[in-house]
Amino acid sequence: PTIPPHRLEALYTFKLLLLGPGESGKSTVLKQLKAIYNVQPTPGELEECKKALHQNTLECMKVLCDAAKTFEYSIEDEDDKKTAEWLQDE
């Protein structure tokens, strides 16, 4: 008896549920699995990554601006000053 192709495919298809608190590495594990098995990210995943990178960049810039203020470091460039003020208002 031959196994129908859809049944054979189902035998090799696995679902994985990653549970854990925020920032515990669930997304990292998923990305590593995709890299190991050469799975291309979906357009939605790429957009999500783009947003996360943008948000992380802004948060890091804000931390640097806050530290500059804490250590009384003066920002001389006017455009940079405006950007720092904008970040601190966010």
PDB file of N, CA, C and O in Angstrom, residues 6-35:
ATOM      1  N   HIS A   6      -0.347  13.660   0.258  1.00  0.00           N
ATOM      2  CA  HIS A   6      -0.751  14.602   1.304  1.00  0.00           C
ATOM      3  C   HIS A   6      -0.563  13.994   2.696  1.00  0.00           C
ATOM      4  O   HIS A   6      -0.252  14.684   3.654  1.00  0.00           O
ATOM      5  N   ARG A   7      -0.718  12.694   2.824  1.00  0.00           N
ATOM      6  CA  ARG A   7      -0.508  12.021   4.113  1.00  0.00           C
ATOM      7  C   ARG A   7       0.992  11.947   4.433  1.00  0.00           C
ATOM      8  O   ARG A   7       1.390  12.102   5.565  1.00  0.00           O
ATOM      9  N   LEU A   8       1.789  11.710   3.403  1.00  0.00           N
ATOM     10  CA  LEU A   8       3.233  11.647   3.570  1.00  0.00           C
ATOM     11  C   LEU A   8       3.770  13.010   4.012  1.00  0.00           C
ATOM     12  O   LEU A   8       4.602  13.099   4.920  1.00  0.00           O
ATOM     13  N   GLU A   9       3.254  14.057   3.385  1.00  0.00           N
ATOM     14  CA  GLU A   9       3.671  15.416   3.754  1.00  0.00           C
ATOM     15  C   GLU A   9       3.284  15.709   5.210  1.00  0.00           C
ATOM     16  O   GLU A   9       4.048  16.314   5.957  1.00  0.00           O
ATOM     17  N   ALA A  10       2.119  15.272   5.624  1.00  0.00           N
ATOM     18  CA  ALA A  10       1.656  15.499   6.989  1.00  0.00           C
ATOM     19  C   ALA A  10       2.556  14.796   8.009  1.00  0.00           C
ATOM     20  O   ALA A  10       2.725  15.284   9.127  1.00  0.00           O
ATOM     21  N   LEU A  11       3.135  13.671   7.634  1.00  0.00           N
ATOM     22  CA  LEU A  11       4.037  12.957   8.525  1.00  0.00           C
ATOM     23  C   LEU A  11       5.307  13.758   8.819  1.00  0.00           C
ATOM     24  O   LEU A  11       5.921  13.614   9.869  1.00  0.00           O
ATOM     25  N   TYR A  12       5.700  14.615   7.869  1.00  0.00           N
ATOM     26  CA  TYR A  12       6.934  15.391   8.015  1.00  0.00           C
ATOM     27  C   TYR A  12       6.683  16.869   8.310  1.00  0.00           C
ATOM     28  O   TYR A  12       7.579  17.685   8.241  1.00  0.00           O
ATOM     29  N   THR A  13       5.462  17.209   8.642  1.00  0.00           N
ATOM     30  CA  THR A  13       5.118  18.586   8.994  1.00  0.00           C
ATOM     31  C   THR A  13       4.931  18.666  10.491  1.00  0.00           C
ATOM     32  O   THR A  13       4.169  17.910  11.075  1.00  0.00           O
ATOM     33  N   PHE A  14       5.652  19.596  11.101  1.00  0.00           N
ATOM     34  CA  PHE A  14       5.587  19.759  12.546  1.00  0.00           C
ATOM     35  C   PHE A  14       5.160  21.177  12.880  1.00  0.00           C
ATOM     36  O   PHE A  14       5.511  22.128  12.190  1.00  0.00           O
ATOM     37  N   LYS A  15       4.410  21.297  13.944  1.00  0.00           N
ATOM     38  CA  LYS A  15       4.056  22.609  14.470  1.00  0.00           C
ATOM     39  C   LYS A  15       4.804  22.778  15.775  1.00  0.00           C
ATOM     40  O   LYS A  15       4.976  21.826  16.536  1.00  0.00           O
ATOM     41  N   LEU A  16       5.244  24.006  16.008  1.00  0.00           N
ATOM     42  CA  LEU A  16       6.036  24.290  17.184  1.00  0.00           C
ATOM     43  C   LEU A  16       5.409  25.459  17.923  1.00  0.00           C
ATOM     44  O   LEU A  16       5.140  26.498  17.344  1.00  0.00           O
ATOM     45  N   LEU A  17       5.151  25.286  19.202  1.00  0.00           N
ATOM     46  CA  LEU A  17       4.585  26.342  20.041  1.00  0.00           C
ATOM     47  C   LEU A  17       5.682  26.810  20.985  1.00  0.00           C
ATOM     48  O   LEU A  17       6.184  26.055  21.808  1.00  0.00           O
ATOM     49  N   LEU A  18       6.078  28.076  20.824  1.00  0.00           N
ATOM     50  CA  LEU A  18       7.114  28.644  21.680  1.00  0.00           C
ATOM     51  C   LEU A  18       6.445  29.497  22.755  1.00  0.00           C
ATOM     52  O   LEU A  18       5.793  30.480  22.435  1.00  0.00           O
ATOM     53  N   LEU A  19       6.614  29.109  23.982  1.00  0.00           N
ATOM     54  CA  LEU A  19       6.030  29.842  25.101  1.00  0.00           C
ATOM     55  C   LEU A  19       7.136  30.451  25.955  1.00  0.00           C
ATOM     56  O   LEU A  19       8.213  29.889  26.082  1.00  0.00           O
ATOM     57  N   GLY A  20       6.845  31.589  26.541  1.00  0.00           N
ATOM     58  CA  GLY A  20       7.802  32.223  27.439  1.00  0.00           C
ATOM     59  C   GLY A  20       7.475  33.691  27.594  1.00  0.00           C
ATOM     60  O   GLY A  20       6.737  34.264  26.792  1.00  0.00           O
ATOM     61  N   PRO A  21       8.028  34.305  28.622  1.00  0.00           N
ATOM     62  CA  PRO A  21       7.772  35.726  28.847  1.00  0.00           C
ATOM     63  C   PRO A  21       8.436  36.572  27.761  1.00  0.00           C
ATOM     64  O   PRO A  21       9.287  36.088  27.005  1.00  0.00           O
ATOM     65  N   GLY A  22       8.056  37.843  27.706  1.00  0.00           N
ATOM     66  CA  GLY A  22       8.652  38.757  26.743  1.00  0.00           C
ATOM     67  C   GLY A  22      10.159  38.829  26.910  1.00  0.00           C
ATOM     68  O   GLY A  22      10.676  38.679  28.016  1.00  0.00           O
ATOM     69  N   GLU A  23      10.843  39.025  25.799  1.00  0.00           N
ATOM     70  CA  GLU A  23      12.308  39.160  25.784  1.00  0.00           C
ATOM     71  C   GLU A  23      13.044  37.901  26.251  1.00  0.00           C
ATOM     72  O   GLU A  23      14.162  37.980  26.721  1.00  0.00           O
ATOM     73  N   SER A  24      12.402  36.737  26.128  1.00  0.00           N
ATOM     74  CA  SER A  24      13.067  35.504  26.573  1.00  0.00           C
ATOM     75  C   SER A  24      13.744  34.755  25.427  1.00  0.00           C
ATOM     76  O   SER A  24      14.362  33.722  25.653  1.00  0.00           O
ATOM     77  N   GLY A  25      13.620  35.265  24.192  1.00  0.00           N
ATOM     78  CA  GLY A  25      14.323  34.655  23.073  1.00  0.00           C
ATOM     79  C   GLY A  25      13.477  33.793  22.156  1.00  0.00           C
ATOM     80  O   GLY A  25      14.008  33.057  21.335  1.00  0.00           O
ATOM     81  N   LYS A  26      12.155  33.874  22.270  1.00  0.00           N
ATOM     82  CA  LYS A  26      11.283  33.046  21.415  1.00  0.00           C
ATOM     83  C   LYS A  26      11.508  33.358  19.934  1.00  0.00           C
ATOM     84  O   LYS A  26      11.668  32.458  19.119  1.00  0.00           O
ATOM     85  N   SER A  27      11.548  34.635  19.606  1.00  0.00           N
ATOM     86  CA  SER A  27      11.750  35.032  18.205  1.00  0.00           C
ATOM     87  C   SER A  27      13.123  34.618  17.710  1.00  0.00           C
ATOM     88  O   SER A  27      13.279  34.217  16.548  1.00  0.00           O
ATOM     89  N   THR A  28      14.112  34.697  18.577  1.00  0.00           N
ATOM     90  CA  THR A  28      15.467  34.308  18.195  1.00  0.00           C
ATOM     91  C   THR A  28      15.524  32.824  17.855  1.00  0.00           C
ATOM     92  O   THR A  28      16.141  32.432  16.858  1.00  0.00           O
ATOM     93  N   VAL A  29      14.879  32.009  18.645  1.00  0.00           N
ATOM     94  CA  VAL A  29      14.844  30.564  18.371  1.00  0.00           C
ATOM     95  C   VAL A  29      14.174  30.305  17.028  1.00  0.00           C
ATOM     96  O   VAL A  29      14.672  29.527  16.209  1.00  0.00           O
ATOM     97  N   LEU A  30      13.071  30.976  16.780  1.00  0.00           N
ATOM     98  CA  LEU A  30      12.359  30.801  15.511  1.00  0.00           C
ATOM     99  C   LEU A  30      13.239  31.228  14.339  1.00  0.00           C
ATOM    100  O   LEU A  30      13.325  30.525  13.327  1.00  0.00           O
ATOM    101  N   LYS A  31      13.921  32.355  14.461  1.00  0.00           N
ATOM    102  CA  LYS A  31      14.806  32.833  13.392  1.00  0.00           C
ATOM    103  C   LYS A  31      15.940  31.846  13.148  1.00  0.00           C
ATOM    104  O   LYS A  31      16.322  31.593  11.997  1.00  0.00           O
ATOM    105  N   GLN A  32      16.486  31.288  14.221  1.00  0.00           N
ATOM    106  CA  GLN A  32      17.567  30.318  14.071  1.00  0.00           C
ATOM    107  C   GLN A  32      17.082  29.057  13.358  1.00  0.00           C
ATOM    108  O   GLN A  32      17.776  28.509  12.501  1.00  0.00           O
ATOM    109  N   LEU A  33      15.892  28.584  13.711  1.00  0.00           N
ATOM    110  CA  LEU A  33      15.336  27.407  13.041  1.00  0.00           C
ATOM    111  C   LEU A  33      15.134  27.677  11.554  1.00  0.00           C
ATOM    112  O   LEU A  33      15.444  26.836  10.702  1.00  0.00           O
ATOM    113  N   LYS A  34      14.625  28.863  11.228  1.00  0.00           N
ATOM    114  CA  LYS A  34      14.412  29.216   9.821  1.00  0.00           C
ATOM    115  C   LYS A  34      15.745  29.270   9.078  1.00  0.00           C
ATOM    116  O   LYS A  34      15.828  28.832   7.932  1.00  0.00           O
ATOM    117  N   ALA A  35      16.769  29.812   9.726  1.00  0.00           N
ATOM    118  CA  ALA A  35      18.083  29.896   9.086  1.00  0.00           C
ATOM    119  C   ALA A  35      18.668  28.501   8.857  1.00  0.00           C
ATOM    120  O   ALA A  35      19.224  28.218   7.789  1.00  0.00           O
TER     121      ALA A  35
END
